[in-house]
N, CA and C atoms as an extended XYZ file, in Angstrom:
255
Properties=species:S:1:pos:R:3:atomname:S:1:resname:S:1:resid:I:1 pbc="F F F"
N       -69.712     -188.114      124.315 N   UNK     1
C       -69.191     -187.004      125.081 CA  UNK     1
C       -67.827     -186.615      124.506 C   UNK     1
N       -67.679     -185.356      124.190 N   UNK     2
C       -66.376     -184.887      123.725 CA  UNK     2
C       -65.410     -184.893      124.897 C   UNK     2
N       -64.162     -185.189      124.601 N   UNK     3
C       -63.160     -185.362      125.657 CA  UNK     3
C       -63.034     -184.112      126.536 C   UNK     3
N       -62.993     -182.938      125.931 N   UNK     4
C       -62.846     -181.712      126.720 CA  UNK     4
C       -64.047     -181.529      127.644 C   UNK     4
N       -65.233     -181.755      127.116 N   UNK     5
C       -66.443     -181.657      127.940 CA  UNK     5
C       -66.426     -182.711      129.031 C   UNK     5
N       -65.934     -183.894      128.688 N   UNK     6
C       -65.866     -184.982      129.664 CA  UNK     6
C       -64.992     -184.640      130.849 C   UNK     6
N       -63.866     -183.987      130.596 N   UNK     7
C       -62.988     -183.607      131.708 CA  UNK     7
C       -63.651     -182.545      132.568 C   UNK     7
N       -64.401     -181.647      131.962 N   UNK     8
C       -65.133     -180.641      132.743 CA  UNK     8
C       -66.174     -181.320      133.628 C   UNK     8
N       -66.869     -182.311      133.080 N   UNK     9
C       -67.856     -183.069      133.854 CA  UNK     9
C       -67.155     -183.803      134.995 C   UNK     9
N       -66.034     -184.430      134.704 N   UNK    10
C       -65.298     -185.173      135.730 CA  UNK    10
C       -64.870     -184.251      136.874 C   UNK    10
N       -64.408     -183.063      136.548 N   UNK    11
C       -63.959     -182.127      137.592 CA  UNK    11
C       -65.117     -181.605      138.435 C   UNK    11
N       -66.334     -181.721      137.930 N   UNK    12
C       -67.502     -181.287      138.708 CA  UNK    12
C       -68.118     -182.433      139.508 C   UNK    12
N       -67.489     -183.599      139.467 N   UNK    13
C       -68.030     -184.755      140.191 CA  UNK    13
C       -68.155     -184.428      141.676 C   UNK    13
N       -69.281     -184.819      142.230 N   UNK    14
C       -69.527     -184.587      143.650 CA  UNK    14
C       -69.320     -185.848      144.478 C   UNK    14
N       -69.216     -186.999      143.790 N   UNK    15
C       -68.992     -188.255      144.497 CA  UNK    15
C       -67.913     -189.057      143.775 C   UNK    15
N       -67.339     -189.982      144.503 N   UNK    16
C       -66.342     -190.861      143.910 CA  UNK    16
C       -66.969     -191.701      142.798 C   UNK    16
N       -68.187     -192.151      143.000 N   UNK    17
C       -68.867     -192.945      141.980 CA  UNK    17
C       -69.053     -192.155      140.687 C   UNK    17
N       -69.486     -190.909      140.788 N   UNK    18
C       -69.631     -190.063      139.594 CA  UNK    18
C       -68.292     -189.930      138.867 C   UNK    18
N       -67.247     -189.686      139.630 N   UNK    19
C       -65.919     -189.524      139.031 CA  UNK    19
C       -65.498     -190.796      138.319 C   UNK    19
N       -65.649     -191.950      138.980 N   UNK    20
C       -65.239     -193.222      138.383 CA  UNK    20
C       -65.994     -193.482      137.077 C   UNK    20
N       -67.288     -193.240      137.079 N   UNK    21
C       -68.083     -193.478      135.871 CA  UNK    21
C       -67.638     -192.582      134.724 C   UNK    21
N       -67.380     -191.331      135.018 N   UNK    22
C       -66.940     -190.394      133.980 CA  UNK    22
C       -65.543     -190.747      133.485 C   UNK    22
N       -64.653     -191.065      134.414 N   UNK    23
C       -63.282     -191.398      134.031 CA  UNK    23
C       -63.225     -192.652      133.167 C   UNK    23
N       -64.080     -193.605      133.435 N   UNK    24
C       -64.109     -194.811      132.600 CA  UNK    24
C       -64.480     -194.477      131.155 C   UNK    24
N       -65.367     -193.510      130.978 N   UNK    25
C       -65.752     -193.105      129.620 CA  UNK    25
C       -64.634     -192.329      128.914 C   UNK    25
N       -63.766     -191.705      129.683 N   UNK    26
C       -62.680     -190.901      129.111 CA  UNK    26
C       -61.395     -191.698      128.894 C   UNK    26
N       -61.360     -192.882      129.407 N   UNK    27
C       -60.161     -193.725      129.357 CA  UNK    27
C       -59.731     -193.972      127.905 C   UNK    27
N       -58.439     -193.796      127.620 N   UNK    28
C       -57.949     -194.070      126.267 CA  UNK    28
C       -58.042     -195.563      125.944 C   UNK    28
N       -57.936     -195.866      124.675 N   UNK    29
C       -57.896     -197.261      124.235 CA  UNK    29
C       -56.634     -197.920      124.800 C   UNK    29
N       -56.688     -199.217      125.061 N   UNK    30
C       -55.511     -199.904      125.623 CA  UNK    30
C       -54.238     -199.710      124.792 C   UNK    30
N       -54.369     -199.583      123.495 N   UNK    31
C       -53.205     -199.436      122.617 CA  UNK    31
C       -52.857     -197.966      122.325 C   UNK    31
N       -53.452     -197.036      123.081 N   UNK    32
C       -53.190     -195.600      122.859 CA  UNK    32
C       -51.721     -195.281      123.129 C   UNK    32
N       -51.276     -194.197      122.523 N   UNK    33
C       -49.894     -193.748      122.718 CA  UNK    33
C       -49.637     -193.430      124.195 C   UNK    33
N       -48.412     -193.617      124.660 N   UNK    34
C       -48.080     -193.266      126.044 CA  UNK    34
C       -48.421     -191.813      126.386 C   UNK    34
N       -48.300     -190.912      125.417 N   UNK    35
C       -48.623     -189.503      125.687 CA  UNK    35
C       -50.107     -189.324      126.019 C   UNK    35
N       -50.974     -190.122      125.389 N   UNK    36
C       -52.403     -190.053      125.709 CA  UNK    36
C       -52.662     -190.566      127.122 C   UNK    36
N       -51.993     -191.660      127.474 N   UNK    37
C       -52.143     -192.203      128.827 CA  UNK    37
C       -51.582     -191.218      129.858 C   UNK    37
N       -50.502     -190.560      129.521 N   UNK    38
C       -49.899     -189.580      130.431 CA  UNK    38
C       -50.904     -188.466      130.740 C   UNK    38
N       -51.495     -187.918      129.701 N   UNK    39
C       -52.494     -186.862      129.887 CA  UNK    39
C       -53.672     -187.368      130.705 C   UNK    39
N       -54.153     -188.558      130.376 N   UNK    40
C       -55.285     -189.146      131.105 CA  UNK    40
C       -54.949     -189.285      132.595 C   UNK    40
N       -53.786     -189.836      132.904 N   UNK    41
C       -53.429     -190.037      134.308 CA  UNK    41
C       -53.233     -188.706      135.039 C   UNK    41
N       -52.624     -187.729      134.377 N   UNK    42
C       -52.463     -186.411      135.010 CA  UNK    42
C       -53.819     -185.828      135.399 C   UNK    42
N       -54.753     -185.868      134.472 N   UNK    43
C       -56.065     -185.293      134.726 CA  UNK    43
C       -56.860     -186.132      135.725 C   UNK    43
N       -56.660     -187.430      135.692 N   UNK    44
C       -57.346     -188.304      136.632 CA  UNK    44
C       -56.911     -188.021      138.060 C   UNK    44
N       -55.624     -187.768      138.272 N   UNK    45
C       -55.127     -187.406      139.605 CA  UNK    45
C       -55.853     -186.153      140.096 C   UNK    45
N       -56.004     -185.173      139.234 N   UNK    46
C       -56.694     -183.934      139.613 CA  UNK    46
C       -58.148     -184.202      139.991 C   UNK    46
N       -58.812     -185.052      139.228 N   UNK    47
C       -60.221     -185.364      139.509 CA  UNK    47
C       -60.341     -186.040      140.861 C   UNK    47
N       -59.540     -187.070      141.108 N   UNK    48
C       -59.633     -187.780      142.385 CA  UNK    48
C       -59.273     -186.877      143.567 C   UNK    48
N       -58.296     -186.010      143.391 N   UNK    49
C       -57.936     -185.082      144.468 CA  UNK    49
C       -59.096     -184.134      144.771 C   UNK    49
N       -59.776     -183.675      143.738 N   UNK    50
C       -60.937     -182.798      143.917 CA  UNK    50
C       -62.058     -183.548      144.612 C   UNK    50
N       -62.294     -184.781      144.212 N   UNK    51
C       -63.366     -185.584      144.820 CA  UNK    51
C       -63.064     -185.844      146.293 C   UNK    51
N       -61.815     -186.040      146.631 N   UNK    52
C       -61.443     -186.264      148.030 CA  UNK    52
C       -61.855     -185.096      148.916 C   UNK    52
N       -61.896     -183.913      148.332 N   UNK    53
C       -62.295     -182.725      149.091 CA  UNK    53
C       -63.809     -182.611      149.273 C   UNK    53
N       -64.582     -183.103      148.309 N   UNK    54
C       -66.035     -182.900      148.365 CA  UNK    54
C       -66.821     -184.124      148.810 C   UNK    54
N       -66.316     -185.315      148.534 N   UNK    55
C       -67.009     -186.544      148.931 CA  UNK    55
C       -66.304     -187.080      150.178 C   UNK    55
N       -66.578     -186.434      151.297 N   UNK    56
C       -65.843     -186.759      152.518 CA  UNK    56
C       -66.107     -188.182      153.011 C   UNK    56
N       -67.240     -188.758      152.652 N   UNK    57
C       -67.507     -190.151      153.033 CA  UNK    57
C       -66.562     -191.117      152.333 C   UNK    57
N       -66.009     -190.697      151.212 N   UNK    58
C       -65.108     -191.553      150.436 CA  UNK    58
C       -63.727     -190.917      150.274 C   UNK    58
N       -63.397     -190.014      151.173 N   UNK    59
C       -62.131     -189.272      151.091 CA  UNK    59
C       -60.916     -190.203      151.024 C   UNK    59
N       -60.850     -191.169      151.924 N   UNK    60
C       -59.672     -192.041      151.965 CA  UNK    60
C       -59.557     -192.899      150.711 C   UNK    60
N       -60.678     -193.353      150.206 N   UNK    61
C       -60.656     -194.140      148.975 CA  UNK    61
C       -60.210     -193.272      147.796 C   UNK    61
N       -60.708     -192.043      147.739 N   UNK    62
C       -60.300     -191.133      146.664 CA  UNK    62
C       -58.800     -190.837      146.756 C   UNK    62
N       -58.297     -190.671      147.975 N   UNK    63
C       -56.862     -190.423      148.143 CA  UNK    63
C       -56.036     -191.655      147.763 C   UNK    63
N       -56.576     -192.841      148.012 N   UNK    64
C       -55.915     -194.053      147.535 CA  UNK    64
C       -55.778     -193.983      146.013 C   UNK    64
N       -56.866     -193.610      145.331 N   UNK    65
C       -56.831     -193.555      143.869 CA  UNK    65
C       -55.857     -192.495      143.372 C   UNK    65
N       -55.724     -191.387      144.105 N   UNK    66
C       -54.712     -190.376      143.745 CA  UNK    66
C       -53.335     -191.029      143.751 C   UNK    66
N       -53.030     -191.752      144.812 N   UNK    67
C       -51.725     -192.410      144.935 CA  UNK    67
C       -51.535     -193.477      143.853 C   UNK    67
N       -52.541     -194.269      143.636 N   UNK    68
C       -52.484     -195.342      142.646 CA  UNK    68
C       -52.243     -194.780      141.238 C   UNK    68
N       -52.970     -193.756      140.887 N   UNK    69
C       -52.839     -193.177      139.547 CA  UNK    69
C       -51.508     -192.445      139.411 C   UNK    69
N       -51.011     -191.844      140.480 N   UNK    70
C       -49.680     -191.219      140.405 CA  UNK    70
C       -48.616     -192.255      140.067 C   UNK    70
N       -48.762     -193.467      140.609 N   UNK    71
C       -47.809     -194.533      140.279 CA  UNK    71
C       -47.927     -194.915      138.805 C   UNK    71
N       -49.152     -195.001      138.305 N   UNK    72
C       -49.356     -195.295      136.885 CA  UNK    72
C       -48.745     -194.185      136.027 C   UNK    72
N       -48.887     -192.951      136.478 N   UNK    73
C       -48.311     -191.809      135.771 CA  UNK    73
C       -46.793     -191.937      135.709 C   UNK    73
N       -46.180     -192.303      136.811 N   UNK    74
C       -44.727     -192.487      136.835 CA  UNK    74
C       -44.307     -193.603      135.881 C   UNK    74
N       -45.080     -194.675      135.838 N   UNK    75
C       -44.776     -195.778      134.921 CA  UNK    75
C       -44.846     -195.323      133.469 C   UNK    75
N       -45.864     -194.538      133.143 N   UNK    76
C       -46.012     -194.048      131.765 CA  UNK    76
C       -44.879     -193.092      131.430 C   UNK    76
N       -44.465     -192.273      132.388 N   UNK    77
C       -43.389     -191.314      132.136 CA  UNK    77
C       -42.099     -192.026      131.740 C   UNK    77
N       -41.902     -193.242      132.231 N   UNK    78
C       -40.713     -194.017      131.850 CA  UNK    78
C       -40.736     -194.402      130.373 C   UNK    78
N       -41.933     -194.455      129.780 N   UNK    79
C       -42.061     -194.856      128.374 CA  UNK    79
C       -42.116     -193.669      127.419 C   UNK    79
N       -42.141     -192.467      127.954 N   UNK    80
C       -42.207     -191.277      127.095 CA  UNK    80
C       -40.834     -190.940      126.533 C   UNK    80
N       -40.803     -190.354      125.352 N   UNK    81
C       -39.529     -189.887      124.822 CA  UNK    81
C       -38.884     -188.883      125.773 C   UNK    81
N       -37.598     -188.814      125.773 N   UNK    82
C       -36.829     -187.957      126.701 CA  UNK    82
C       -37.335     -186.512      126.743 C   UNK    82
N       -37.667     -185.909      125.606 N   UNK    83
C       -38.057     -184.505      125.579 CA  UNK    83
C       -39.360     -184.240      126.326 C   UNK    83
N       -40.188     -185.253      126.557 N   UNK    84
C       -41.466     -185.058      127.255 CA  UNK    84
C       -41.307     -185.062      128.768 C   UNK    84
N       -40.169     -185.493      129.274 N   UNK    85
C       -39.976     -185.624      130.727 CA  UNK    85
C       -39.626     -184.325      131.362 C   UNK    85
């Protein structure tokens, strides 16, 4: 799956499970640059927020993941060069 197509698929997720499965495939390598992780976390927050609106049975869990990933995003932002902040 190409990354751009993968994000489109993730944004169309109708359930939290669909989103999680797609996001796992889009996850950068552990040694990826902080900028790659930053982009991944930004887009992941959007996916989980969208899923919270459509998968009402898992709304609270999806909102937990929004909060959790926002914290990861903040952590990555600390490692980015000054001009990226």
